C-alpha cells in the first residue's frame, strides 16, 4: 500500500489531484502505480512528522507511506526508484543501478533531505545528502516520507523533507522466507531471512545478493560523441550484497531495548568520461565505483506512567565511496546521541529533546594528494507541542542548534488543520530550516572556509477531501532558500583553478501538487500531478535536472486470483546544466506488473518496465535502461 496523508481527522486522503478537468478515468486509461493506493487506516501510526508515534489522522503534514508489499510488487532494485513514484519526488542518476543518484523532494537539492535508517542518520560530508545508490532496498520493510521543511524537529539538512527507512521487526512465532529473481541484463537475485518473537524477545535477520551484467551507460550516440573522443563500449553492471539484524527485548511491560545493524556493499560499473585516452578498444578502462554503508543503533524506550515517557538512543553510521582505477575515496562517519522526553495530558502532547551529532570526513582525491580529515559537532535542544481535539489539530516546534564552527541557529514551525466537514479538511503550515556546509565544501581544494549555512522559509496550504473510496487533495507551497551553495567555475580566491563552492545564490521552490484516488470494486485508481518552479533567483534559470511538470497515473485490479497493475510515469523536459543551455527531453514510460499466490506459501511477481522501450536520460550522456523484465518467486510459510 502507498498511503498519502496530508491528513484528515479520522482518515487520511492521498492528496493532490491535478485539475478537476483531469478525471480519474484518465488514470485507468493510462495506467498508474502497479500497486493499490488506499486511504490509510484509522489506527495507522507514523513517527517521521514529529519524531514520535502519532496516528496518521492526527498529523498536519504531507506524508506518504510505502509498505513491504508495495516494495516487492514494484520489482525495483533501488530505493530511489520506488520513491520516484510518489507525489513531489524526482530522481536523477548517472547511468544504471549503483551509480550516483540524486533525489529531489519538491525540487529541493538531494542534500536538503534528512534520511534515517531505523533512526540512524545517513549523510555524506563530501557533496552532501544520503548516498541513495548504497542503500539496499531488499532490507527495507517500510518507508515514511515527509515533504516540507522539518529542521525544527530534526535540525540541519531537513530543508526539503525527511525520509525514514525501517527494516523488519519480528512478530509472534517464527517466519522464515526465501526468494529468487531473474531479469533483463543478466539480473540474478537471491535473498533469505527469518523473523519471529518468543516471549519477551523478538528478532529479524535478512541477507540478499544481487548482480547484473548491466548495459553500457554511455553508448555510442551522435548526441554524446565528442571530437576525437569515444565512449566506452563495456557493459556497466553491478554486484551487491547486504544484510541486517534487528533485535528487541521487552524488559518490562513499559520498557524496551532495540538494537539494529545493517551492512551493504555495492560495486557498479560506470564510465568516468566520454573522452578516452586511446582508440584501441582493448585499452578502455573498466571504471568501478564502490559504495559501502554500515549503520548501528541502540535504543531504550520507557513509559514511566500515563503522562511521561522517554527514549534514549545512540546511533552510528559509516558510508564509504571509492573508485578505481582512477583513484578517489571519501568516508563519512556520523555518531548521534538522543534523549527525548514526552508528556501527554489528554489532547496535549509536549516533547523536549536533547540531541548531539558528530560528523567526520576523510577524503582522498588521489593516492598522492594530502588527506582531508576534518570533524565537527552540533548540540541541540528542541521543544514541541501538539494538540488534537474535535476538528482542530495544532503542531508547534522550536529548536536551537549550536554548531562547533558556526555557532547558534534557531528554527521553528507551526502547522494547523481544521476539519471543515467530516470529509473536507484545510491545513496550513510555515517553518524555517537550515543546512550547514559540508566539510568538503569548506576545506577541500574546491572549498571556501567562509561559506555560510543555507537557510530557508517555507509556507504551504492544503485542502483534502475524502469520502468512502474516493479521495483528492491539493497542496500549494513556497520555499525560499538563501545562501544556496553552488559550484562557481569563475569564483576568485579558490585553491583550485577550476573554481570552488560559493554560498551567494538564492533559490525558490514553489509549486502545486494534486492527487486523487478512487476504488471501483476490485479496481483501484490513482493519480498525482506536480507543477513546480525550482528556480535560481539570481539567474532566473531553472535548477538543473528538475522538471516543471511530472505525474504518475495508476491502476491496480484483481482478477482470477491475479493482482494486475499498470503505471505511467511522465515528465516534462529539464535542463542538465545551471545555464539552461543543455536540454534533457521529456519522457513517458509505461510499466506493467502481475502477482499471484501460486500456493499457500509461494508468491509469484512479474514486471515489465518501460514497455515502449523509451530512450530518455536523467543526466546528459548517461543512458537509462530500455525495456526490462523481471520474474521473482518468494517462499513465505504461513
XYZ file of C-alpha atoms in Angstrom:
638
model
C 0.000 0.000 0.000
C 1.142 3.507 -0.808
C -0.575 5.929 1.512
C -0.561 9.699 1.221
C -1.681 11.857 4.034
C -1.871 15.485 4.390
C -4.334 14.111 6.622
C -7.882 14.097 7.581
C -9.056 13.625 11.051
C -10.288 10.083 11.014
C -8.747 9.205 7.699
C -6.017 10.441 5.502
C -6.714 11.458 1.954
C -3.987 10.791 -0.525
C -3.621 14.197 -1.520
C -3.368 16.134 -4.651
C -5.480 15.669 -7.638
C -4.315 17.671 -10.530
C -7.128 19.503 -12.221
C -10.764 18.726 -11.885
C -10.759 18.571 -15.649
C -8.412 15.593 -15.427
C -10.863 12.963 -14.323
C -9.724 9.885 -12.557
C -10.865 7.910 -15.563
C -7.626 9.139 -17.092
C -5.789 7.047 -14.565
C -7.397 3.879 -15.766
C -6.825 4.792 -19.378
C -3.106 5.447 -18.930
C -2.299 3.135 -16.028
C -0.555 4.084 -12.797
C 1.391 2.627 -9.982
C 1.160 -1.047 -10.196
C 0.015 -1.213 -6.644
C -3.111 -0.143 -4.920
C -3.144 3.188 -3.238
C -5.584 3.295 -0.394
C -6.553 5.723 2.303
C -4.634 4.846 5.476
C -6.456 3.026 8.212
C -7.595 4.835 11.341
C -5.120 3.073 13.584
C -2.042 3.550 11.384
C 0.771 5.487 13.034
C 3.847 7.309 11.746
C 6.908 8.661 13.529
C 8.511 10.851 10.874
C 6.405 14.002 11.109
C 7.107 14.785 14.776
C 9.663 12.115 15.743
C 7.149 10.400 17.986
C 4.467 7.804 17.142
C 1.211 9.507 16.217
C -1.972 8.439 14.494
C -1.848 9.383 10.839
C -5.243 11.013 11.229
C -3.820 13.447 13.830
C -0.963 14.812 11.748
C -0.808 18.115 9.911
C 1.808 17.172 7.348
C 2.393 15.970 3.818
C 3.231 12.311 4.493
C 3.427 9.191 2.304
C 3.876 5.607 3.483
C 5.197 2.674 1.441
C 4.844 -0.819 2.880
C 6.747 -4.013 2.094
C 4.054 -5.396 -0.186
C 4.312 -2.327 -2.401
C 8.110 -2.562 -2.456
C 8.004 -6.205 -3.550
C 5.396 -5.643 -6.251
C 7.382 -2.732 -7.623
C 10.106 -5.071 -8.878
C 12.510 -2.169 -8.289
C 16.122 -2.589 -7.217
C 16.903 0.910 -5.945
C 15.229 2.778 -3.084
C 15.139 5.943 -5.191
C 13.207 4.172 -7.965
C 10.396 3.316 -5.542
C 10.340 6.833 -4.094
C 10.175 8.386 -7.573
C 6.612 7.034 -7.897
C 5.410 9.255 -5.055
C 3.987 12.766 -5.444
C 6.537 15.560 -5.285
C 9.618 13.367 -5.852
C 12.012 13.156 -8.808
C 15.350 11.421 -9.240
C 18.385 11.717 -11.491
C 21.085 9.084 -11.983
C 24.370 8.904 -13.879
C 23.611 5.590 -15.550
C 22.222 2.426 -14.008
C 21.723 0.966 -10.538
C 24.691 1.606 -8.252
C 25.693 4.852 -9.954
C 25.448 8.326 -8.426
C 21.782 9.039 -7.668
C 20.108 12.272 -6.612
C 16.619 12.610 -5.157
C 14.626 15.842 -5.154
C 11.642 16.489 -2.874
C 9.591 19.353 -4.318
C 12.621 20.241 -6.439
C 14.941 20.747 -3.465
C 18.559 19.565 -3.685
C 19.271 15.996 -2.610
C 21.284 17.313 0.363
C 18.127 19.057 1.614
C 16.515 15.733 2.597
C 17.316 14.272 6.017
C 17.494 10.467 5.737
C 17.270 7.946 8.586
C 17.502 4.155 8.581
C 15.989 2.645 11.754
C 16.611 6.012 13.390
C 20.252 6.153 12.251
C 21.168 9.304 10.309
C 22.704 8.741 6.851
C 24.549 11.606 5.189
C 27.686 12.496 3.244
C 30.156 15.148 4.322
C 31.533 15.398 0.796
C 28.902 16.772 -1.602
C 26.082 16.318 0.940
C 22.984 14.140 1.181
C 22.468 10.417 1.512
C 24.129 8.093 -0.990
C 20.920 6.585 -2.364
C 22.823 4.182 -4.603
C 24.269 2.482 -1.492
C 21.024 1.864 0.455
C 19.774 -1.730 -0.015
C 16.079 -1.813 -0.895
C 15.938 -5.542 -0.143
C 16.392 -4.869 3.582
C 13.703 -2.179 3.799
C 10.279 -3.105 5.193
C 8.610 0.329 5.360
C 9.277 3.878 4.179
C 7.814 7.115 5.537
C 8.217 10.355 3.582
C 7.559 13.840 4.938
C 7.512 16.592 2.322
C 8.355 20.074 3.573
C 10.930 21.565 5.976
C 11.372 19.907 9.395
C 14.533 21.475 10.827
C 12.621 22.481 13.975
C 12.368 18.735 14.693
C 15.483 17.266 13.032
C 17.976 20.137 12.856
C 20.353 20.774 9.969
C 19.547 19.362 6.498
C 15.725 18.985 6.594
C 15.002 21.862 4.177
C 13.083 19.841 1.600
C 11.823 16.958 3.712
C 12.598 13.850 5.743
C 12.684 10.187 4.710
C 12.698 7.372 7.262
C 13.521 3.793 6.248
C 12.670 0.866 8.529
C 13.818 -2.749 8.492
C 11.512 -5.579 9.536
C 10.592 -6.197 13.172
C 9.898 -9.711 14.412
C 6.331 -10.761 15.221
C 4.863 -13.671 17.175
C 6.056 -17.101 16.039
C 8.772 -17.917 13.507
C 8.574 -16.557 9.936
C 11.321 -17.661 7.540
C 11.426 -16.537 3.920
C 13.485 -17.139 0.793
C 13.322 -15.674 -2.670
C 14.936 -15.741 -6.100
C 14.544 -13.471 -9.076
C 15.774 -13.141 -12.654
C 15.579 -10.250 -15.059
C 16.943 -8.437 -18.066
C 20.648 -7.631 -18.433
C 21.543 -10.858 -16.662
C 19.935 -9.817 -13.386
C 20.064 -12.502 -10.685
C 18.848 -12.106 -7.126
C 18.686 -14.366 -4.105
C 17.503 -13.498 -0.601
C 16.592 -15.160 2.637
C 15.935 -14.500 6.288
C 13.895 -15.239 9.334
C 11.980 -13.158 11.861
C 9.972 -14.001 14.922
C 9.102 -13.434 18.528
C 9.334 -15.651 21.578
C 8.225 -14.350 24.925
C 9.902 -11.008 25.589
C 12.407 -11.346 22.739
C 11.870 -10.533 19.043
C 14.306 -10.728 16.156
C 14.737 -10.302 12.427
C 17.597 -11.361 10.163
C 17.909 -10.853 6.429
C 20.566 -11.275 3.713
C 20.481 -10.644 -0.021
C 22.806 -10.871 -3.001
C 22.106 -9.341 -6.384
C 24.116 -8.960 -9.545
C 23.569 -7.794 -13.093
C 25.706 -7.626 -16.221
C 24.108 -4.250 -16.860
C 24.205 -2.193 -20.036
C 26.517 0.425 -21.472
C 25.574 3.620 -19.622
C 27.389 5.743 -22.231
C 26.511 4.159 -25.586
C 27.985 5.479 -28.807
C 25.464 8.020 -29.992
C 25.645 11.119 -32.140
C 24.304 13.127 -29.201
C 27.279 12.362 -26.955
C 30.267 11.863 -29.261
C 32.954 14.478 -28.669
C 35.629 15.450 -31.143
C 38.292 12.709 -31.314
C 36.605 11.035 -28.375
C 34.983 7.670 -27.825
C 32.515 6.238 -25.416
C 33.461 3.131 -23.503
C 31.871 0.034 -25.102
C 31.774 -2.047 -21.932
C 28.619 -3.128 -20.083
C 28.285 -1.401 -16.728
C 26.818 -3.935 -14.354
C 26.694 -4.139 -10.590
C 27.158 -6.588 -7.742
C 25.621 -6.003 -4.317
C 25.446 -7.859 -1.015
C 23.551 -6.702 2.073
C 22.346 -7.933 5.431
C 20.625 -6.661 8.531
C 19.866 -7.704 12.096
C 17.174 -6.227 14.339
C 16.773 -7.406 17.946
C 14.264 -6.314 20.581
C 13.792 -7.158 24.225
C 10.821 -6.144 26.364
C 12.465 -5.548 29.738
C 9.146 -4.822 31.432
C 5.657 -4.086 30.075
C 6.721 -0.432 29.862
C 10.425 -0.636 28.960
C 12.057 -1.935 25.804
C 15.516 -2.159 24.243
C 16.073 -2.310 20.467
C 19.328 -2.925 18.586
C 19.839 -2.691 14.829
C 22.745 -3.456 12.491
C 22.889 -3.106 8.715
C 25.702 -3.632 6.230
C 25.658 -3.111 2.482
C 28.282 -3.234 -0.268
C 27.644 -2.477 -3.927
C 30.129 -2.286 -6.758
C 28.957 -0.805 -10.036
C 30.493 -0.130 -13.402
C 30.453 3.430 -14.671
C 32.062 5.466 -17.439
C 34.140 8.276 -15.995
C 34.233 10.318 -19.175
C 33.216 10.243 -22.803
C 36.707 11.090 -23.980
C 39.221 8.273 -23.591
C 42.975 8.348 -23.982
C 43.185 5.653 -26.597
C 41.303 4.470 -29.655
C 42.177 0.839 -29.039
C 39.046 -0.963 -27.751
C 41.030 -3.381 -25.597
C 42.598 -0.494 -23.679
C 39.352 1.028 -22.449
C 39.363 1.435 -18.672
C 36.920 -0.618 -16.615
C 35.688 2.056 -14.234
C 34.283 0.681 -10.975
C 32.664 2.580 -8.114
C 32.144 1.055 -4.691
C 29.613 2.098 -2.035
C 29.805 0.713 1.491
C 27.228 1.503 4.163
C 27.281 0.458 7.820
C 24.675 1.505 10.377
C 24.136 0.602 14.028
C 21.647 1.797 16.627
C 20.749 1.085 20.239
C 17.506 2.435 21.738
C 15.979 2.280 25.211
C 12.306 3.285 25.370
C 10.471 3.644 28.678
C 6.965 4.660 29.682
C 7.180 5.747 33.301
C 3.480 6.470 33.778
C 0.429 7.558 31.780
C 1.942 11.028 31.373
C 5.711 10.688 30.983
C 7.832 8.555 28.642
C 11.424 8.732 27.418
C 13.655 7.476 24.635
C 17.435 7.254 24.751
C 19.278 6.426 21.538
C 22.873 6.023 20.366
C 23.491 5.666 16.624
C 26.461 5.279 14.326
C 26.814 5.233 10.537
C 29.705 4.972 8.127
C 29.494 5.486 4.381
C 32.452 4.996 2.031
C 32.580 5.809 -1.666
C 35.618 4.965 -3.784
C 36.518 4.469 -7.432
C 39.115 2.570 -9.444
C 41.292 2.506 -11.484
C 41.068 6.293 -11.265
C 41.516 6.557 -7.517
C 39.110 8.503 -5.310
C 37.934 7.764 -1.772
C 35.678 9.602 0.637
C 34.408 8.379 4.006
C 31.784 9.946 6.265
C 31.329 8.856 9.869
C 28.292 10.061 11.862
C 27.626 9.489 15.544
C 24.346 10.540 17.184
C 23.005 10.782 20.733
C 19.327 11.439 21.521
C 17.395 11.921 24.750
C 13.694 12.529 24.078
C 11.003 13.236 26.665
C 7.247 13.097 26.048
C 4.470 14.423 28.260
C 0.840 13.620 27.435
C -2.057 15.455 29.053
C -5.340 14.495 27.413
C -5.314 16.083 23.927
C -1.949 17.752 24.603
C 1.492 16.349 23.761
C 4.671 18.137 24.861
C 8.132 16.954 23.783
C 11.588 18.069 24.935
C 14.652 16.635 23.193
C 18.397 16.894 23.703
C 20.486 15.784 20.747
C 24.133 15.684 19.727
C 25.521 14.890 16.287
C 29.185 14.330 15.429
C 30.400 14.380 11.809
C 33.801 13.317 10.491
C 35.197 13.270 6.950
C 38.245 11.576 5.427
C 38.692 12.462 1.768
C 41.498 11.349 -0.544
C 41.103 12.670 -4.121
C 44.206 10.766 -5.357
C 46.771 8.374 -3.940
C 49.353 11.165 -3.818
C 47.269 14.116 -2.598
C 47.066 15.181 1.028
C 44.287 13.522 3.031
C 41.476 15.858 4.065
C 40.488 14.859 7.603
C 38.075 17.130 9.481
C 35.283 16.809 12.025
C 32.626 18.911 13.735
C 29.698 18.594 16.166
C 26.224 20.016 16.721
C 24.318 20.156 20.015
C 20.604 20.883 20.073
C 17.582 21.419 22.273
C 14.119 21.156 20.733
C 10.625 21.641 22.145
C 7.353 20.557 20.602
C 3.652 20.935 21.331
C 0.782 19.059 19.763
C -2.957 19.429 20.260
C -5.753 17.363 18.700
C -9.385 17.809 19.669
C -12.582 17.877 17.646
C -11.955 19.413 14.219
C -8.707 21.109 15.356
C -5.106 19.894 15.017
C -2.120 22.030 16.005
C 1.627 21.367 15.887
C 4.282 23.821 17.172
C 8.040 23.223 17.244
C 11.132 25.247 18.073
C 14.743 24.098 18.081
C 18.125 25.653 18.819
C 21.244 24.072 17.290
C 24.771 25.071 18.248
C 27.371 24.129 15.663
C 31.001 23.834 16.749
C 32.011 26.096 13.834
C 29.021 28.301 13.010
C 27.527 28.935 16.426
C 23.814 29.003 17.210
C 20.845 28.684 14.868
C 17.157 28.692 15.905
C 14.393 27.264 13.727
C 10.654 26.980 14.239
C 7.487 25.661 12.639
C 3.730 25.946 13.106
C 1.020 23.845 11.471
C -2.757 23.895 11.838
C -5.510 21.697 10.465
C -9.274 22.234 10.572
C -11.931 19.741 9.516
C -14.497 21.914 7.744
C -16.737 18.890 7.370
C -16.138 15.207 8.185
C -14.914 14.836 4.590
C -13.138 18.136 3.930
C -10.068 19.407 5.747
C -7.938 22.552 5.440
C -4.270 22.700 6.522
C -1.715 25.497 6.752
C 1.899 25.494 7.897
C 5.016 27.639 7.985
C 8.561 26.843 9.027
C 12.224 27.750 8.833
C 15.130 25.403 8.157
C 18.877 25.378 7.514
C 21.844 23.256 6.458
C 25.467 23.884 7.354
C 28.014 23.391 4.544
C 29.710 20.018 4.326
C 33.302 19.674 5.478
C 34.321 19.024 1.867
C 32.587 22.182 0.652
C 34.624 24.221 3.130
C 38.019 22.563 3.373
C 38.742 20.675 0.131
C 40.719 22.212 -2.737
C 37.344 23.318 -4.136
C 36.120 24.677 -0.814
C 35.800 28.043 0.858
C 36.057 28.173 4.645
C 33.902 31.327 4.607
C 30.783 29.552 3.293
C 27.598 30.369 5.158
C 24.845 27.944 6.216
C 21.951 27.651 3.768
C 18.626 28.773 5.265
C 15.005 28.627 4.154
C 11.484 29.852 4.870
C 8.535 27.740 3.750
C 4.773 28.238 3.718
C 2.150 25.832 2.401
C -1.595 25.400 2.233
C -3.573 22.241 1.676
C -7.136 21.139 1.076
C -8.097 17.469 1.237
C -11.290 15.618 0.561
C -12.188 12.011 1.341
C -15.494 10.230 1.017
C -15.798 6.479 1.001
C -13.486 5.047 -1.641
C -12.650 8.437 -3.167
C -10.054 10.962 -2.072
C -8.476 14.038 -3.613
C -6.290 16.896 -2.486
C -4.197 19.880 -3.366
C -1.108 21.341 -1.685
C 0.433 24.684 -2.611
C 3.921 25.504 -1.292
C 6.607 28.175 -1.500
C 10.097 27.549 -0.097
C 12.696 30.348 -0.322
C 16.366 29.459 0.239
C 19.159 31.949 0.940
C 22.926 31.375 0.763
C 22.356 28.465 -1.620
C 25.669 26.680 -2.135
C 26.650 26.038 -5.739
C 29.853 25.421 -7.651
C 31.218 28.509 -9.405
C 33.878 27.933 -12.038
C 34.621 31.674 -12.204
C 34.938 32.297 -8.444
C 38.084 34.103 -7.281
C 40.378 33.175 -4.420
C 39.960 29.419 -4.879
C 42.747 26.925 -4.291
C 41.651 25.129 -7.455
C 41.929 26.718 -10.872
C 38.618 25.051 -11.792
C 36.650 27.166 -9.287
C 35.076 26.421 -5.933
C 31.851 26.310 -3.909
C 30.161 29.621 -3.109
C 27.125 30.484 -0.988
C 25.830 33.538 -2.809
C 22.898 32.064 -4.708
C 19.209 32.275 -3.839
C 16.553 29.787 -4.905
C 12.793 29.457 -4.812
C 10.975 26.143 -4.785
C 7.301 26.689 -5.392
C 4.596 24.534 -6.818
C 1.298 22.722 -6.640
C 0.784 19.016 -6.057
C -2.549 17.424 -6.822
C -3.590 13.842 -6.279
C -6.631 11.660 -6.204
C -7.791 8.097 -5.996
C -10.913 6.048 -6.403
C -11.850 2.404 -5.928
C -14.436 0.683 -8.102
C -14.980 -2.882 -6.994
C -11.663 -4.683 -7.391
C -10.075 -1.836 -9.334
C -8.112 0.905 -7.587
C -7.168 4.062 -9.482
C -4.605 6.668 -8.507
C -3.125 9.813 -9.958
C -0.731 12.511 -8.797
C 0.474 15.531 -10.732
C 3.123 18.073 -9.813
C 3.558 21.572 -11.192
C 6.685 23.197 -9.811
C 9.110 26.005 -10.462
C 12.504 25.294 -8.832
C 14.425 28.390 -9.861
C 17.690 30.213 -9.223
C 16.578 33.723 -8.285
C 19.920 35.232 -9.280
C 19.936 33.996 -12.865
C 16.191 33.246 -13.113
C 17.131 29.884 -14.632
C 15.520 26.598 -13.677
C 17.604 24.442 -11.385
C 19.335 21.605 -13.197
C 17.686 18.216 -13.779
C 14.300 19.171 -12.375
C 11.149 19.207 -14.480
C 8.402 21.776 -14.168
C 5.761 19.068 -14.622
C 5.760 15.398 -13.687
C 2.964 12.944 -12.981
C 2.011 9.353 -12.263
C -1.212 7.643 -13.319
C -2.041 4.214 -11.977
C -4.458 1.336 -11.920
C -4.429 -1.884 -9.920
C -7.017 -4.607 -10.194
C -7.677 -8.165 -9.039
C -8.942 -10.811 -11.402
C -8.940 -14.646 -11.244
C -6.512 -14.679 -8.332
C -4.077 -12.290 -10.008
C -3.224 -8.747 -8.997
C -2.558 -6.843 -12.214
C -1.190 -3.344 -12.368
C -0.151 -0.646 -14.782
C 1.544 2.679 -14.274
C 2.526 5.592 -16.437
C 5.275 7.935 -15.299
C 5.657 11.119 -17.274
C 7.907 14.156 -17.004
C 8.406 17.346 -18.977
C 11.796 18.424 -20.280
C 14.569 19.510 -17.921
C 17.940 21.202 -18.251
C 21.176 19.378 -17.494
C 23.112 22.496 -16.505
C 22.661 25.647 -14.417
C 22.914 27.830 -17.531
C 19.877 26.076 -19.046
C 21.771 25.537 -22.290
C 21.562 21.724 -22.449
C 18.068 20.240 -22.636
C 17.013 16.817 -21.434
C 13.885 15.733 -23.280
C 10.655 14.866 -21.551
C 9.537 11.259 -21.361
C 6.578 8.987 -20.718
C 7.058 5.355 -19.770
C 4.566 2.548 -19.220
C 5.212 -0.178 -16.628
C 3.168 -3.356 -16.145
C 3.125 -5.835 -13.258
C 1.408 -9.011 -12.134
C 1.483 -11.069 -8.953
C -0.224 -14.247 -7.827
C -0.250 -16.514 -4.801
C 0.662 -19.761 -6.591
C 0.411 -21.911 -3.482
C -0.280 -21.178 0.149
C 3.400 -20.379 0.730
C 4.681 -19.327 -2.703
C 4.153 -15.988 -4.416
C 4.986 -15.027 -7.998
C 5.879 -11.496 -9.058
C 6.407 -10.430 -12.679
C 7.075 -6.981 -14.071
C 7.893 -5.270 -17.366
C 9.217 -1.708 -17.138
C 9.473 0.807 -19.958
C 7.220 -1.319 -22.134
C 7.643 1.025 -25.092
C 11.472 0.880 -24.847
C 11.593 4.667 -24.467
C 15.033 6.258 -24.958
C 15.469 9.018 -22.358
C 18.071 10.418 -19.972
C 18.129 11.564 -16.339
C 21.565 13.119 -16.973
C 23.235 14.111 -20.243
C 25.407 11.409 -21.839
C 24.093 8.726 -19.457
C 21.508 6.297 -20.795
C 18.692 4.773 -18.785
C 17.657 1.146 -19.165
C 15.427 0.226 -22.071
C 12.628 -2.324 -21.823
C 13.327 -4.647 -18.893
C 11.561 -7.671 -17.451
C 11.740 -9.283 -14.023
C 10.287 -12.500 -12.574
C 10.604 -13.474 -8.943
C 9.423 -16.206 -6.581
C 9.176 -15.770 -2.827
C 8.552 -18.546 -0.307
C 6.936 -17.426 2.945
C 5.495 -20.282 5.035
C 2.113 -19.399 6.507
